[in-house]
Amino acid sequence: MPRCASPRRARRSSVAAYVPEGAPVAFRGSAPEGPGFWFPPTVLAPVSNNDRAAREEIFGPVAVVVPFRDEAEAIELANDTIYGLSGSIWSGDGAKALRTARAIETGVISINSNTSVRVSTPFGGFKQSGIGRELGPDALEHYTEVKNVYYATED
């Protein structure tokens, strides 16, 4: 049976399209040698919040850095999207981090960490990200369809 690599090749090309010639590459890692359709981890900076790489879900190893002046602008930039699955806030100021976490429209957010998904807590997005909640006690509601049946009997 022949090996079908075209979906992988297409995925790599899709990710590469977010890093066109002349893009502001601040860092580019290395990709594994040998067979496969690897794309090197890449950081684009500085990038406008209107840049395609900042507006769309890439689903590949490309991150963008969007500069901001203050807390209010950071929140405004973070919320200026149709998506809201996950995010992280990095700060030495706990009060500011908590204020920002409350204000950002995302289903999952971590502070000083990039791993906020836990099996015991709900996972899912806001806006056009996700389709409800998985994991934790909220998963029961997501995977359950409630039905009420009334059965009358004569005495």
Coordinates of N, CA, C and O in Angstrom, one line a residue:
M1 N 0.9 -1.2 0.0 CA 0.0 0.0 0.0 C 0.9 1.2 0.0 O 1.8 1.4 0.9
P2 N 0.7 2.2 -0.9 CA 1.6 3.4 -1.0 C 1.3 4.3 0.2 O 0.2 4.4 0.7
R3 N 2.4 4.9 0.6 CA 2.3 5.9 1.7 C 1.8 7.2 1.2 O 2.3 7.8 0.3
C4 N 0.7 7.7 1.8 CA 0.1 9.0 1.4 C 0.7 10.1 2.2 O 0.3 10.3 3.4
A5 N 1.5 11.0 1.6 CA 2.1 12.0 2.4 C 1.5 13.4 2.0 O 1.9 14.4 2.6
S6 N 0.6 13.4 1.1 CA 0.1 14.7 0.6 C -0.6 15.5 1.7 O -0.4 16.8 1.8
P7 N -1.4 14.9 2.7 CA -1.9 15.8 3.7 C -0.9 16.4 4.6 O -1.0 17.6 5.0
R8 N 0.2 15.7 4.9 CA 1.3 16.2 5.7 C 2.0 17.3 4.9 O 2.4 18.3 5.5
R9 N 2.2 17.1 3.7 CA 2.9 18.1 2.8 C 2.0 19.4 2.8 O 2.5 20.5 2.9
A10 N 0.7 19.2 2.6 CA -0.2 20.3 2.6 C -0.2 21.1 3.9 O -0.2 22.3 3.9
R11 N -0.1 20.4 5.0 CA -0.1 21.0 6.4 C 1.1 21.8 6.5 O 1.1 23.0 7.0
R12 N 2.3 21.3 6.1 CA 3.6 22.0 6.2 C 3.5 23.3 5.4 O 3.9 24.4 5.8
S13 N 3.0 23.2 4.1 CA 2.8 24.3 3.3 C 1.9 25.4 3.9 O 2.2 26.6 3.8
S14 N 0.8 24.9 4.5 CA -0.1 25.8 5.1 C 0.6 26.6 6.3 O 0.4 27.8 6.4
V15 N 1.3 25.9 7.1 CA 2.1 26.6 8.2 C 3.1 27.6 7.6 O 3.2 28.7 8.1
A16 N 3.8 27.1 6.6 CA 4.9 28.0 6.0 C 4.3 29.2 5.4 O 5.0 30.3 5.4
A17 N 3.1 29.2 5.0 CA 2.4 30.4 4.4 C 2.3 31.6 5.4 O 2.1 32.7 5.0
Y18 N 2.3 31.2 6.7 CA 2.3 32.3 7.7 C 3.6 33.0 7.9 O 3.7 33.9 8.7
V19 N 4.7 32.5 7.3 CA 6.0 33.0 7.4 C 6.5 33.3 6.0 O 7.4 32.7 5.5
P20 N 5.9 34.3 5.3 CA 6.3 34.6 3.9 C 7.7 35.3 3.9 O 8.3 35.7 4.9
E21 N 8.3 35.4 2.7 CA 9.5 36.1 2.5 C 9.4 37.5 3.1 O 8.4 38.2 2.9
G22 N 10.4 37.9 3.9 CA 10.4 39.2 4.4 C 9.6 39.3 5.8 O 9.6 40.4 6.3
A23 N 9.1 38.2 6.3 CA 8.4 38.3 7.6 C 9.4 38.6 8.7 O 10.6 38.3 8.6
P24 N 8.9 39.3 9.7 CA 9.9 39.7 10.8 C 10.2 38.5 11.7 O 9.7 38.4 12.8
V25 N 11.1 37.6 11.3 CA 11.5 36.4 12.0 C 12.4 36.9 13.1 O 13.6 37.3 12.8
A26 N 12.0 36.7 14.4 CA 12.9 37.0 15.5 C 13.7 35.8 15.9 O 14.8 35.9 16.5
F27 N 13.1 34.6 15.7 CA 13.8 33.4 16.0 C 13.3 32.3 15.1 O 12.1 32.2 14.8
R28 N 14.2 31.4 14.7 CA 13.8 30.2 13.9 C 14.7 29.1 14.4 O 15.9 29.1 14.4
G29 N 14.0 28.1 14.9 CA 14.7 26.9 15.4 C 15.0 26.0 14.3 O 15.1 26.4 13.1
S30 N 15.3 24.7 14.6 CA 15.6 23.8 13.6 C 14.6 22.7 13.5 O 13.9 22.4 14.5
A31 N 14.5 22.1 12.3 CA 13.6 21.0 12.1 C 14.4 19.7 12.1 O 15.6 19.7 11.7
P32 N 13.8 18.6 12.5 CA 14.5 17.3 12.4 C 15.0 17.0 11.0 O 14.4 17.3 10.0
E33 N 16.1 16.3 11.0 CA 16.7 15.8 9.7 C 15.9 14.6 9.3 O 15.3 13.9 10.1
G34 N 15.9 14.3 8.0 CA 15.3 13.0 7.5 C 13.9 13.2 7.0 O 13.5 14.3 6.8
P35 N 13.3 12.1 6.8 CA 12.0 12.1 6.2 C 10.9 12.8 7.0 O 11.0 12.8 8.3
G36 N 10.0 13.4 6.4 CA 8.9 14.1 7.1 C 8.7 15.5 6.6 O 9.5 15.9 5.7
F37 N 7.7 16.1 7.1 CA 7.4 17.5 6.6 C 7.4 18.4 7.8 O 6.4 19.1 8.1
W38 N 8.5 18.5 8.4 CA 8.7 19.3 9.6 C 8.8 20.8 9.2 O 9.3 21.2 8.2
F39 N 8.3 21.7 10.1 CA 8.5 23.1 10.0 C 9.2 23.6 11.3 O 8.8 23.2 12.4
P40 N 10.3 24.3 11.1 CA 11.0 24.8 12.3 C 10.2 25.7 13.2 O 9.5 26.6 12.7
P41 N 10.3 25.6 14.5 CA 9.7 26.5 15.4 C 10.1 27.9 15.1 O 11.3 28.2 15.0
T42 N 9.2 28.8 15.0 CA 9.5 30.2 14.5 C 8.7 31.2 15.3 O 7.5 31.0 15.6
V43 N 9.4 32.3 15.7 CA 8.7 33.4 16.4 C 8.8 34.6 15.5 O 9.9 35.0 15.0
L44 N 7.7 35.2 15.2 CA 7.6 36.5 14.5 C 7.4 37.6 15.4 O 6.5 37.6 16.2
A45 N 8.3 38.7 15.3 CA 8.2 39.8 16.2 C 9.0 41.0 15.6 O 10.1 40.8 15.0
P46 N 8.5 42.2 15.7 CA 7.1 42.5 16.2 C 6.1 42.3 15.0 O 6.5 42.4 13.9
V47 N 4.9 42.0 15.4 CA 3.8 41.8 14.5 C 2.6 42.6 14.8 O 2.3 42.8 16.0
S48 N 1.9 43.2 13.9 CA 0.7 43.9 14.1 C -0.4 42.9 14.5 O -0.4 41.8 13.9
N49 N -1.3 43.3 15.3 CA -2.5 42.5 15.6 C -3.3 42.2 14.4 O -4.2 41.3 14.4
N50 N -3.1 43.0 13.3 CA -3.9 42.8 12.1 C -3.2 41.8 11.1 O -3.7 41.5 10.1
D51 N -2.0 41.4 11.5 CA -1.2 40.5 10.6 C -2.0 39.1 10.6 O -2.5 38.7 11.6
R52 N -1.9 38.5 9.4 CA -2.6 37.2 9.3 C -2.2 36.2 10.3 O -3.0 35.4 10.9
A53 N -0.9 36.1 10.7 CA -0.4 35.2 11.6 C -0.9 35.5 13.0 O -1.0 34.6 13.9
A54 N -1.3 36.7 13.3 CA -1.9 37.0 14.6 C -3.4 36.8 14.6 O -4.0 36.7 15.7
R55 N -4.1 36.8 13.5 CA -5.5 36.8 13.4 C -6.1 35.4 13.2 O -7.2 35.1 13.6
E56 N -5.3 34.4 12.7 CA -5.8 33.1 12.4 C -5.1 32.0 13.2 O -4.1 32.2 13.8
E57 N -5.8 30.9 13.3 CA -5.3 29.8 14.1 C -4.3 29.0 13.1 O -4.8 28.5 12.1
I58 N -3.1 29.0 13.5 CA -2.0 28.4 12.6 C -2.0 26.9 12.7 O -1.7 26.2 11.8
F59 N -2.1 26.4 13.9 CA -2.0 24.9 14.2 C -0.6 24.4 13.7 O -0.5 23.4 13.0
G60 N 0.4 25.2 14.0 CA 1.8 24.8 13.7 C 2.7 25.6 14.6 O 2.3 26.4 15.4
P61 N 4.0 25.3 14.5 CA 5.0 25.9 15.5 C 5.4 27.3 15.1 O 6.6 27.6 15.0
V62 N 4.4 28.2 15.0 CA 4.7 29.6 14.7 C 4.0 30.4 15.8 O 2.8 30.3 16.0
A63 N 4.7 31.3 16.5 CA 4.2 32.2 17.5 C 4.5 33.6 17.1 O 5.4 33.9 16.3
V64 N 3.6 34.5 17.5 CA 3.8 35.9 17.2 C 3.9 36.7 18.4 O 3.3 36.4 19.5
V65 N 4.6 37.8 18.4 CA 4.7 38.7 19.5 C 4.1 40.1 19.0 O 4.6 40.7 18.1
V66 N 3.0 40.5 19.7 CA 2.4 41.7 19.3 C 2.7 42.7 20.5 O 2.2 42.5 21.6
P67 N 3.4 43.8 20.2 CA 3.7 44.7 21.3 C 2.5 45.5 21.7 O 1.5 45.7 21.0
F68 N 2.5 45.9 23.0 CA 1.4 46.7 23.6 C 2.0 47.7 24.6 O 3.1 47.5 25.1
R69 N 1.3 48.8 24.8 CA 1.8 49.9 25.7 C 1.4 49.6 27.2 O 2.2 49.9 28.1
D70 N 0.2 49.1 27.4 CA -0.2 48.9 28.8 C -1.2 47.8 29.0 O -1.6 47.2 28.0
E71 N -1.6 47.6 30.2 CA -2.5 46.5 30.5 C -3.8 46.6 29.7 O -4.3 45.6 29.1
A72 N -4.4 47.8 29.6 CA -5.6 48.0 28.9 C -5.5 47.6 27.4 O -6.4 47.0 26.8
E73 N -4.4 48.1 26.8 CA -4.2 47.7 25.4 C -3.9 46.2 25.2 O -4.4 45.6 24.2
A74 N -3.2 45.6 26.1 CA -3.0 44.2 26.0 C -4.3 43.4 26.0 O -4.5 42.5 25.2
I75 N -5.2 43.8 26.9 CA -6.5 43.2 26.9 C -7.3 43.4 25.7 O -7.9 42.5 25.1
E76 N -7.3 44.6 25.2 CA -8.0 45.0 24.0 C -7.5 44.2 22.8 O -8.3 43.6 22.0
L77 N -6.2 44.0 22.7 CA -5.6 43.2 21.6 C -5.9 41.8 21.7 O -6.3 41.1 20.7
A78 N -5.9 41.2 22.9 CA -6.2 39.8 23.1 C -7.6 39.5 22.8 O -7.9 38.4 22.3
N79 N -8.5 40.4 23.1 CA -10.0 40.2 22.8 C -10.4 40.5 21.4 O -11.5 40.2 21.0
D80 N -9.6 41.1 20.6 CA -9.9 41.5 19.3 C -9.7 40.4 18.3 O -8.8 40.4 17.4
T81 N -10.5 39.3 18.5 CA -10.4 38.1 17.7 C -11.8 37.4 17.8 O -12.5 37.6 18.7
I82 N -12.0 36.5 16.8 CA -13.2 35.7 16.8 C -13.0 34.4 17.6 O -13.9 33.7 17.8
Y83 N -11.7 34.2 18.0 CA -11.4 33.0 18.8 C -11.2 33.3 20.3 O -11.1 34.4 20.7
G84 N -11.2 32.2 21.1 CA -11.0 32.4 22.5 C -10.8 31.0 23.2 O -11.5 30.7 24.1
L85 N -9.9 30.2 22.7 CA -9.7 28.9 23.2 C -8.9 28.9 24.5 O -9.3 28.5 25.6
S86 N -7.6 29.4 24.4 CA -6.7 29.3 25.5 C -5.7 30.4 25.4 O -5.4 31.0 24.3
G87 N -5.1 30.7 26.5 CA -4.0 31.7 26.6 C -3.2 31.6 27.8 O -3.5 30.8 28.7
S88 N -2.2 32.4 27.9 CA -1.4 32.5 29.1 C -0.9 33.9 29.3 O -0.7 34.7 28.4
I89 N -0.8 34.3 30.6 CA -0.3 35.6 31.0 C 1.0 35.4 31.8 O 1.0 34.5 32.7
W90 N 2.0 36.2 31.5 CA 3.2 36.1 32.2 C 3.5 37.4 32.8 O 3.6 38.4 32.2
S91 N 3.6 37.4 34.2 CA 3.8 38.6 34.9 C 4.3 38.3 36.3 O 4.0 37.3 36.9
G92 N 5.1 39.2 36.9 CA 5.5 39.2 38.2 C 4.5 39.8 39.2 O 4.7 39.8 40.4
D93 N 3.5 40.5 38.6 CA 2.5 41.2 39.4 C 1.2 40.4 39.5 O 0.5 40.3 38.5
G94 N 1.0 39.7 40.6 CA -0.1 38.8 40.7 C -1.4 39.4 40.5 O -2.4 38.9 39.9
A95 N -1.6 40.6 41.1 CA -2.9 41.3 41.0 C -3.2 41.7 39.5 O -4.3 41.5 39.0
K96 N -2.2 42.2 38.8 CA -2.4 42.6 37.4 C -2.7 41.3 36.6 O -3.5 41.3 35.7
A97 N -2.0 40.2 36.9 CA -2.2 39.0 36.1 C -3.6 38.5 36.3 O -4.3 38.1 35.4
L98 N -4.2 38.5 37.6 CA -5.5 38.1 37.8 C -6.5 39.0 37.2 O -7.6 38.5 36.6
R99 N -6.3 40.3 37.2 CA -7.2 41.3 36.6 C -7.3 41.0 35.1 O -8.3 41.0 34.5
T100 N -6.1 40.8 34.5 CA -6.0 40.5 33.1 C -6.7 39.2 32.7 O -7.4 39.1 31.7
A101 N -6.5 38.2 33.5 CA -7.1 36.9 33.3 C -8.6 37.0 33.3 O -9.3 36.3 32.5
R102 N -9.2 37.8 34.2 CA -10.6 37.9 34.3 C -11.1 38.7 33.0 O -12.3 38.4 32.6
A103 N -10.4 39.6 32.5 CA -10.8 40.4 31.4 C -10.6 39.8 30.0 O -11.4 40.2 29.1
I104 N -9.7 38.8 29.9 CA -9.5 38.2 28.6 C -10.6 37.2 28.3 O -10.9 36.3 29.1
E105 N -11.2 37.2 27.1 CA -12.3 36.4 26.7 C -11.7 35.1 26.1 O -11.6 34.9 24.9
T106 N -11.4 34.1 27.0 CA -10.9 32.8 26.6 C -11.4 31.8 27.6 O -11.6 32.1 28.8
G107 N -11.6 30.6 27.1 CA -12.2 29.5 27.9 C -11.2 29.0 28.9 O -11.6 28.5 30.0
V108 N -9.9 29.0 28.6 CA -8.9 28.5 29.5 C -7.7 29.5 29.5 O -7.3 29.9 28.5
I109 N -7.2 29.8 30.7 CA -6.1 30.7 30.8 C -5.2 30.3 31.9 O -5.7 29.9 33.0
S110 N -3.9 30.5 31.7 CA -3.0 30.2 32.8 C -2.1 31.4 33.1 O -2.0 32.2 32.2
I111 N -1.6 31.4 34.3 CA -0.7 32.5 34.7 C 0.7 31.9 35.0 O 0.8 31.0 35.8
N112 N 1.7 32.5 34.3 CA 3.0 32.1 34.4 C 3.2 30.6 34.1 O 4.0 29.9 34.7
S113 N 2.4 30.1 33.2 CA 2.5 28.7 32.7 C 1.9 28.6 31.4 O 1.1 29.4 31.0
N114 N 2.3 27.6 30.6 CA 1.6 27.4 29.3 C 0.9 26.1 29.3 O 0.5 25.6 28.2
T115 N 0.6 25.5 30.4 CA -0.1 24.2 30.5 C -1.2 24.4 31.5 O -1.0 24.1 32.7
S116 N -2.4 24.8 31.0 CA -3.5 25.0 31.9 C -4.5 23.9 31.8 O -5.5 23.9 32.5
V117 N -4.3 22.9 30.9 CA -5.3 21.8 30.8 C -5.1 20.7 31.8 O -4.0 20.2 31.8
R118 N -6.1 20.5 32.6 CA -6.0 19.4 33.6 C -7.3 18.5 33.4 O -8.3 19.0 33.1
V119 N -7.1 17.3 33.6 CA -8.3 16.4 33.5 C -9.4 16.7 34.4 O -10.6 16.4 34.2
S120 N -9.1 17.3 35.6 CA -10.1 17.6 36.6 C -10.8 18.9 36.4 O -11.7 19.3 37.1
T121 N -10.4 19.7 35.4 CA -11.0 21.0 35.2 C -11.5 21.1 33.8 O -11.0 20.5 32.8
P122 N -12.5 21.9 33.5 CA -13.1 22.0 32.2 C -12.2 22.6 31.2 O -11.4 23.5 31.5
F123 N -12.3 22.2 30.0 CA -11.5 22.7 28.9 C -12.4 23.0 27.7 O -13.2 22.2 27.3
G124 N -12.3 24.2 27.2 CA -13.1 24.6 26.0 C -13.0 26.1 25.8 O -12.5 26.8 26.7
G125 N -13.4 26.6 24.7 CA -13.2 28.0 24.3 C -14.4 28.8 24.4 O -15.5 28.4 24.6
F126 N -14.2 30.1 24.1 CA -15.2 31.1 24.0 C -15.3 31.4 22.5 O -14.4 31.0 21.7
K127 N -16.3 32.2 22.1 CA -16.5 32.7 20.7 C -16.5 31.5 19.8 O -17.2 30.5 20.0
Q128 N -15.7 31.5 18.7 CA -15.7 30.5 17.7 C -14.6 29.4 18.0 O -14.3 28.7 17.0
S129 N -14.2 29.2 19.2 CA -13.2 28.2 19.5 C -13.9 27.1 20.4 O -14.5 27.4 21.4
G130 N -13.8 25.9 19.9 CA -14.3 24.8 20.7 C -15.8 24.6 20.5 O -16.5 25.4 19.9
I131 N -16.3 23.6 21.1 CA -17.8 23.2 21.0 C -18.3 22.8 22.3 O -18.8 21.7 22.5
G132 N -18.2 23.6 23.3 CA -18.6 23.2 24.7 C -17.4 23.0 25.6 O -16.4 23.5 25.4
R133 N -17.6 22.1 26.6 CA -16.6 21.9 27.6 C -16.3 20.4 27.7 O -17.2 19.6 27.7
E134 N -15.0 20.1 27.7 CA -14.5 18.7 27.9 C -13.8 18.7 29.2 O -13.5 19.7 29.7
L135 N -13.7 17.5 29.7 CA -12.9 17.3 31.0 C -13.7 17.9 32.2 O -14.6 18.6 32.0
G136 N -13.3 17.5 33.3 CA -13.9 17.9 34.6 C -15.4 17.6 34.6 O -16.0 17.0 33.8
P137 N -16.1 18.1 35.7 CA -17.5 17.9 35.9 C -18.4 18.4 34.7 O -19.5 17.9 34.5
D138 N -17.9 19.5 34.0 CA -18.7 20.1 33.0 C -18.8 19.2 31.8 O -19.7 19.3 30.9
A139 N -17.9 18.2 31.6 CA -18.0 17.3 30.5 C -19.3 16.4 30.5 O -19.8 16.1 29.5
L140 N -19.8 16.1 31.7 CA -21.0 15.4 31.8 C -22.1 16.1 31.1 O -22.9 15.5 30.3
E141 N -22.2 17.4 31.3 CA -23.3 18.1 30.6 C -23.0 18.2 29.1 O -24.0 18.0 28.3
H142 N -21.8 18.3 28.7 CA -21.5 18.4 27.3 C -21.8 17.1 26.5 O -22.3 17.1 25.4
Y143 N -21.6 15.9 27.2 CA -21.8 14.7 26.5 C -23.1 14.0 26.9 O -23.3 12.8 26.6
T144 N -24.0 14.7 27.5 CA -25.3 14.2 28.0 C -26.4 15.0 27.3 O -26.4 16.2 27.2
E145 N -27.4 14.2 26.9 CA -28.6 14.9 26.4 C -29.7 14.5 27.3 O -30.1 13.4 27.5
V146 N -30.3 15.5 28.0 CA -31.3 15.3 29.0 C -32.6 15.2 28.3 O -33.0 16.0 27.4
K147 N -33.4 14.2 28.8 CA -34.7 14.0 28.2 C -35.7 13.8 29.4 O -35.4 13.0 30.3
N148 N -36.8 14.4 29.4 CA -37.8 14.2 30.4 C -38.9 13.4 29.8 O -39.5 13.7 28.8
V149 N -39.3 12.3 30.5 CA -40.4 11.4 30.1 C -41.4 11.4 31.2 O -41.1 11.0 32.3
Y150 N -42.6 11.7 30.8 CA -43.7 11.6 31.8 C -44.6 10.4 31.4 O -45.1 10.3 30.3
Y151 N -44.8 9.5 32.3 CA -45.5 8.3 32.1 C -46.7 8.3 33.0 O -46.6 8.2 34.2
A152 N -47.9 8.5 32.5 CA -49.1 8.5 33.3 C -49.7 7.1 33.4 O -49.8 6.4 32.4
T153 N -50.1 6.8 34.5 CA -50.8 5.5 34.7 C -52.1 5.7 35.4 O -52.3 6.7 36.1
E154 N -53.0 4.8 35.1 CA -54.4 4.9 35.8 C -54.3 4.1 37.0 O -53.8 3.1 37.1
D155 N -55.0 4.6 38.0 CA -55.1 4.0 39.3 C -56.4 3.1 39.4 O -57.4 3.4 39.0

